[in-house]
Short mmCIF file of C-alpha atoms in Angstrom, two decimals:
data_model
loop_
_atom_site.label_atom_id
_atom_site.label_comp_id
_atom_site.label_asym_id
_atom_site.label_seq_id
_atom_site.Cartn_x
_atom_site.Cartn_y
_atom_site.Cartn_z
CA UNK A 1 1.27 -42.18 -16.91
CA UNK A 2 -0.26 -39.77 -14.55
CA UNK A 3 -2.90 -37.68 -16.07
CA UNK A 4 -1.99 -33.93 -16.08
CA UNK A 5 -4.75 -33.11 -13.75
CA UNK A 6 -3.16 -35.28 -11.13
CA UNK A 7 0.09 -33.45 -11.14
CA UNK A 8 0.71 -31.36 -8.33
CA UNK A 9 -0.20 -27.56 -9.13
CA UNK A 10 0.77 -24.23 -7.44
CA UNK A 11 -1.01 -21.20 -8.01
CA UNK A 12 1.34 -18.24 -7.53
CA UNK A 13 1.85 -14.45 -8.58
CA UNK A 14 4.34 -12.76 -10.50
CA UNK A 15 4.87 -9.40 -11.89
CA UNK A 16 7.95 -6.98 -12.90
CA UNK A 17 7.88 -3.59 -11.41
CA UNK A 18 7.70 -0.84 -14.30
CA UNK A 19 7.64 2.86 -13.29
CA UNK A 20 5.76 5.29 -15.80
CA UNK A 21 5.91 9.15 -16.21
CA UNK A 22 3.11 10.88 -17.73
CA UNK A 23 1.53 7.52 -18.84
CA UNK A 24 4.67 6.92 -20.70
CA UNK A 25 7.22 4.12 -20.00
CA UNK A 26 10.09 5.40 -17.68
CA UNK A 27 12.36 3.03 -16.02
CA UNK A 28 12.07 -0.94 -15.69
CA UNK A 29 14.57 -3.58 -14.33
CA UNK A 30 16.48 -2.90 -17.73
CA UNK A 31 17.13 0.77 -17.83
CA UNK A 32 17.73 0.65 -14.04
CA UNK A 33 20.45 -2.00 -14.66
CA UNK A 34 21.82 0.14 -17.64
CA UNK A 35 22.22 3.24 -14.94
CA UNK A 36 23.87 1.35 -12.65
CA UNK A 37 26.40 -0.22 -15.18
CA UNK A 38 26.75 3.38 -16.23
CA UNK A 39 27.41 4.60 -13.11
CA UNK A 40 29.97 1.91 -12.38
CA UNK A 41 31.73 2.26 -15.62
CA UNK A 42 31.16 6.01 -16.43
CA UNK A 43 31.25 4.71 -20.15
CA UNK A 44 27.42 4.02 -21.99
CA UNK A 45 29.43 1.48 -24.49
CA UNK A 46 30.90 -0.48 -21.66
CA UNK A 47 27.66 -0.68 -20.00
CA UNK A 48 25.83 -1.90 -23.17
CA UNK A 49 28.60 -4.63 -23.54
CA UNK A 50 28.06 -5.78 -19.54
CA UNK A 51 24.68 -5.99 -20.45
CA UNK A 52 24.55 -7.48 -23.74
CA UNK A 53 22.84 -4.96 -25.57
CA UNK A 54 23.82 -2.31 -28.89
CA UNK A 55 25.41 0.79 -28.15
CA UNK A 56 22.20 2.35 -29.92
CA UNK A 57 19.85 0.30 -27.53
CA UNK A 58 21.48 1.68 -24.68
CA UNK A 59 21.66 5.13 -25.99
CA UNK A 60 17.98 5.02 -27.07
CA UNK A 61 17.24 4.26 -23.62
CA UNK A 62 19.03 7.04 -22.04
CA UNK A 63 17.49 9.21 -24.47
CA UNK A 64 14.06 8.39 -23.59
CA UNK A 65 14.79 8.58 -19.86
CA UNK A 66 16.42 12.04 -20.27
CA UNK A 67 13.66 13.44 -22.66
CA UNK A 68 10.87 12.51 -20.02
CA UNK A 69 12.92 13.34 -16.62
CA UNK A 70 12.57 17.12 -15.72
CA UNK A 71 16.31 16.94 -15.08
CA UNK A 72 19.13 14.97 -17.17
CA UNK A 73 19.76 11.51 -15.14
CA UNK A 74 22.75 11.09 -17.64
CA UNK A 75 25.22 13.42 -18.66
CA UNK A 76 28.37 13.57 -20.96
CA UNK A 77 31.67 14.26 -19.89
CA UNK A 78 33.77 15.99 -22.43
CA UNK A 79 37.77 16.57 -22.11
CA UNK A 80 39.71 15.81 -19.23
CA UNK A 81 42.68 13.58 -18.72
CA UNK A 82 40.85 10.43 -19.64
CA UNK A 83 39.26 11.73 -22.61
CA UNK A 84 35.60 12.36 -21.46
CA UNK A 85 32.79 9.84 -20.64
CA UNK A 86 29.47 9.47 -19.50
CA UNK A 87 28.22 10.32 -15.90
CA UNK A 88 25.20 9.84 -13.66
CA UNK A 89 23.50 13.04 -12.37
CA UNK A 90 22.06 13.41 -8.67
CA UNK A 91 18.57 12.81 -10.13
CA UNK A 92 19.70 9.50 -11.89
CA UNK A 93 21.46 8.01 -8.51
CA UNK A 94 18.30 9.16 -6.76
CA UNK A 95 16.03 7.27 -9.38
CA UNK A 96 17.92 3.95 -8.79
CA UNK A 97 17.62 4.61 -5.06
CA UNK A 98 13.46 5.28 -5.66
CA UNK A 99 13.33 2.02 -7.70
CA UNK A 100 15.19 0.01 -5.37
CA UNK A 101 13.09 1.05 -2.30
CA UNK A 102 9.68 0.30 -4.50
CA UNK A 103 11.20 -2.86 -5.74
CA UNK A 104 11.33 -4.32 -1.91
CA UNK A 105 7.71 -3.06 -1.42
CA UNK A 106 6.51 -4.66 -4.79
CA UNK A 107 8.30 -8.22 -3.66
CA UNK A 108 6.40 -7.76 -0.42
CA UNK A 109 3.30 -7.15 -2.05
CA UNK A 110 3.70 -10.13 -4.34
CA UNK A 111 4.63 -12.51 -1.41
CA UNK A 112 1.78 -11.44 0.46
CA UNK A 113 -0.78 -11.74 -2.45
CA UNK A 114 0.81 -15.07 -3.13
CA UNK A 115 0.34 -16.48 0.01
CA UNK A 116 -3.47 -15.48 -0.26
CA UNK A 117 -3.97 -16.95 -3.80
CA UNK A 118 -2.41 -20.29 -2.73
CA UNK A 119 -5.59 -20.81 -0.89
CA UNK A 120 -7.94 -20.54 -4.04
CA UNK A 121 -11.09 -20.18 -1.62
CA UNK A 122 -9.26 -17.28 -0.10
CA UNK A 123 -8.11 -15.78 -3.42
CA UNK A 124 -12.05 -15.93 -4.58
CA UNK A 125 -12.87 -13.96 -1.43
CA UNK A 126 -10.58 -11.30 -2.10
CA UNK A 127 -11.72 -11.25 -5.60
CA UNK A 128 -15.28 -10.54 -4.25
CA UNK A 129 -13.62 -7.56 -1.93
CA UNK A 130 -11.83 -5.89 -5.06
CA UNK A 131 -15.22 -6.23 -7.01
CA UNK A 132 -17.17 -4.75 -4.32
CA UNK A 133 -18.08 -0.99 -4.65
CA UNK A 134 -18.74 0.86 -1.61
CA UNK A 135 -18.67 4.35 -0.58
CA UNK A 136 -17.13 3.72 2.76
CA UNK A 137 -13.37 4.61 2.62
CA UNK A 138 -12.19 1.96 4.99
CA UNK A 139 -13.10 -1.67 4.31
CA UNK A 140 -11.04 -3.54 6.90
CA UNK A 141 -10.83 -7.36 7.01
CA UNK A 142 -10.74 -9.29 10.08
CA UNK A 143 -12.00 -12.38 12.05
CA UNK A 144 -15.04 -12.11 14.49
CA UNK A 145 -13.83 -13.31 17.89
CA UNK A 146 -16.93 -12.46 20.09
CA UNK A 147 -20.73 -12.02 19.50
CA UNK A 148 -22.68 -10.33 22.38
CA UNK A 149 -26.32 -10.33 21.76
CA UNK A 150 -28.74 -7.67 23.57
CA UNK A 151 -32.44 -7.45 23.33
CA UNK A 152 -32.60 -5.49 19.92
CA UNK A 153 -28.50 -4.96 19.00
CA UNK A 154 -25.45 -7.30 19.35
CA UNK A 155 -21.94 -6.29 20.18
CA UNK A 156 -19.57 -7.96 17.50
CA UNK A 157 -15.85 -7.92 18.30
CA UNK A 158 -13.51 -8.28 15.20
CA UNK A 159 -9.84 -8.93 15.05
CA UNK A 160 -7.95 -6.77 12.73
CA UNK A 161 -4.30 -8.43 12.61
CA UNK A 162 -4.12 -8.06 16.43
CA UNK A 163 -6.21 -4.84 16.86
CA UNK A 164 -9.56 -5.68 18.43
CA UNK A 165 -12.47 -3.14 16.65
CA UNK A 166 -16.03 -3.41 18.46
CA UNK A 167 -19.03 -2.98 16.29
CA UNK A 168 -22.77 -2.60 17.02
CA UNK A 169 -25.38 -3.96 14.86
CA UNK A 170 -28.99 -5.45 14.88
CA UNK A 171 -29.41 -9.15 16.00
CA UNK A 172 -31.16 -9.49 12.88
CA UNK A 173 -27.59 -8.56 10.76
CA UNK A 174 -25.82 -10.81 13.07
CA UNK A 175 -28.36 -13.83 11.96
CA UNK A 176 -28.45 -12.68 8.26
CA UNK A 177 -24.34 -12.29 7.96
CA UNK A 178 -23.89 -15.52 9.99
CA UNK A 179 -21.56 -13.73 12.36
CA UNK A 180 -19.93 -16.12 15.00
CA UNK A 181 -16.74 -16.40 16.20
CA UNK A 182 -13.96 -17.50 13.47
CA UNK A 183 -16.10 -16.11 10.62
CA UNK A 184 -14.03 -13.94 8.38
CA UNK A 185 -15.84 -10.15 7.85
CA UNK A 186 -15.20 -6.83 6.50
CA UNK A 187 -15.57 -3.42 8.78
CA UNK A 188 -16.72 -0.68 6.35
CA UNK A 189 -16.21 2.83 7.98
CA UNK A 190 -16.61 6.11 6.19
CA UNK A 191 -13.46 8.55 6.58
CA UNK A 192 -15.41 11.27 8.05
CA UNK A 193 -16.76 8.96 11.01
CA UNK A 194 -13.24 8.52 12.01
CA UNK A 195 -11.84 11.11 14.53
CA UNK A 196 -8.20 11.56 15.19
CA UNK A 197 -6.67 12.57 18.49
CA UNK A 198 -2.87 12.55 20.00
CA UNK A 199 -1.81 9.09 21.72
CA UNK A 200 -1.15 11.37 24.80
CA UNK A 201 -4.24 13.34 24.98
CA UNK A 202 -5.90 11.53 27.76
CA UNK A 203 -9.34 12.12 26.41
CA UNK A 204 -12.32 10.13 27.64
CA UNK A 205 -14.96 9.93 25.20
CA UNK A 206 -17.96 7.78 24.09
CA UNK A 207 -16.24 6.00 21.38
CA UNK A 208 -15.72 2.67 22.12
CA UNK A 209 -12.62 2.22 19.79
CA UNK A 210 -9.53 3.61 20.35
CA UNK A 211 -7.08 2.43 17.68
CA UNK A 212 -3.52 3.80 17.86
CA UNK A 213 -0.68 3.77 15.48
CA UNK A 214 1.54 5.86 13.24
CA UNK A 215 0.79 8.53 10.85
CA UNK A 216 1.60 7.22 7.50
CA UNK A 217 0.53 9.96 5.27
CA UNK A 218 -1.16 13.31 5.11
CA UNK A 219 -2.73 14.74 2.03
CA UNK A 220 -3.88 18.50 2.82
CA UNK A 221 -6.87 19.88 0.91
CA UNK A 222 -8.27 23.53 0.97
CA UNK A 223 -10.49 22.57 3.52
CA UNK A 224 -9.87 18.98 4.93
CA UNK A 225 -6.93 16.81 5.15
CA UNK A 226 -6.74 12.84 4.71
CA UNK A 227 -4.80 11.19 7.34
CA UNK A 228 -3.79 7.47 6.99
CA UNK A 229 -2.98 5.93 10.05
CA UNK A 230 -1.21 2.47 10.14
CA UNK A 231 -2.14 0.75 13.45
CA UNK A 232 0.16 -1.20 15.41
CA UNK A 233 -1.24 -4.51 14.05
CA UNK A 234 -0.56 -3.56 10.25
CA UNK A 235 -4.14 -2.47 9.50
CA UNK A 236 -4.68 1.00 7.83
CA UNK A 237 -7.39 3.64 8.85
CA UNK A 238 -8.21 6.36 6.75
CA UNK A 239 -9.78 9.82 8.53
CA UNK A 240 -10.91 13.04 6.90
CA UNK A 241 -10.52 15.85 9.37
CA UNK A 242 -10.45 19.74 9.03
CA UNK A 243 -7.05 21.23 8.14
CA UNK A 244 -7.54 23.35 11.19
CA UNK A 245 -7.70 20.19 13.30
CA UNK A 246 -4.56 18.66 11.81
CA UNK A 247 -3.06 21.82 12.33
CA UNK A 248 -4.10 22.03 16.21
CA UNK A 249 -3.38 18.45 16.88
CA UNK A 250 0.19 18.84 15.03
CA UNK A 251 0.11 16.08 12.98
CA UNK A 252 3.06 14.95 10.90
CA UNK A 253 4.09 11.65 9.00
CA UNK A 254 5.87 9.45 11.75
CA UNK A 255 3.91 10.73 14.71
CA UNK A 256 1.81 8.66 17.00
CA UNK A 257 -1.85 9.16 16.93
CA UNK A 258 -5.01 7.22 17.55
CA UNK A 259 -8.13 6.55 15.61
CA UNK A 260 -11.74 6.99 17.62
CA UNK A 261 -14.60 5.11 15.84
CA UNK A 262 -18.10 4.75 17.31
CA UNK A 263 -19.08 1.22 17.35
CA UNK A 264 -22.66 1.95 15.64
CA UNK A 265 -20.81 3.63 12.86
CA UNK A 266 -19.37 0.52 11.79
CA UNK A 267 -21.03 -1.74 9.18
CA UNK A 268 -20.24 -5.31 8.91
CA UNK A 269 -20.13 -7.50 5.88
CA UNK A 270 -19.11 -10.61 4.69
CA UNK A 271 -18.57 -12.48 1.48
CA UNK A 272 -20.79 -15.42 0.29
#
C-alpha cells in the first residue's frame, strides 16, 4: 500500500470574495445570490425558497445590507394589481455589478497566485518579497538579461514582463548579488524618482529608461499627485509628481503616458 507521502500533491490557492463596509461584513457570494433572486422573482420569500434558506434568514441579510448601505438596496412595493412585493433599487443592481467585476479580478488573482505557489521554491521567494520592508514604492520583479561591466560600475538589464529596464550598479554589487543572465531580481525605485511624460511629447532626456503604458489610477493630494502607470508588458510603476505637473500634462485615467527613470536611481535586490 503506498505511503501517504508518496501520493501526488498539488499546492494550490483558494479563497472566497467578501466585501466589507466600515469593517463590517457587507456582501459575499450568498448575499449577492439572494439579491439576484430577489431581482428575478420580485419576492424575498420566493428568493429564500430558491436558495434553500428561511424567510427570516433572507430578511436578516437584506436588513443588514440596507442598514449598512447609504441608500437601500432592496425596497418593498405595496398595493398595486399584483399585491405588492419586493424590488431591487438601482443601488442594489449596482452592487451586483461591482461584485461581479471584483469576483472576476479575484479569480484572476487566485489563478496567478496558484501558478506561482505550485512551484514551492518560487512561492518561498514570493513570501520573502512580501516580508521585505522597503521605503521604495516600486519593487518590480524581473529577470536579468544582460550584465555589461565597466571600470567601476556595471549596466544591468532586467526584463519586466517584456519591458526592459536598465540599472547602473557597482561591479561589487553585481558580484555580491550574483547578478547574471537568467537570475531573478527586483528593481526598487522610489516614486519620487519617476518622472512622467506624455507618450507623444517627443522629449529627449538623459533618463535611460522610458517605459510607456496607460494611466491606471490618479490619486490627487493637496500638493502632489500619485500616478499609477500600467506598462504595456503588464508591470506597474508608481510616480509621485506635483499636482501642477499632472494638470499641465493633462493626465487622466486611460490616457497614454511614459515613466522616465534614470538608471542610477534603480536599486537591485535578490532573494537568497
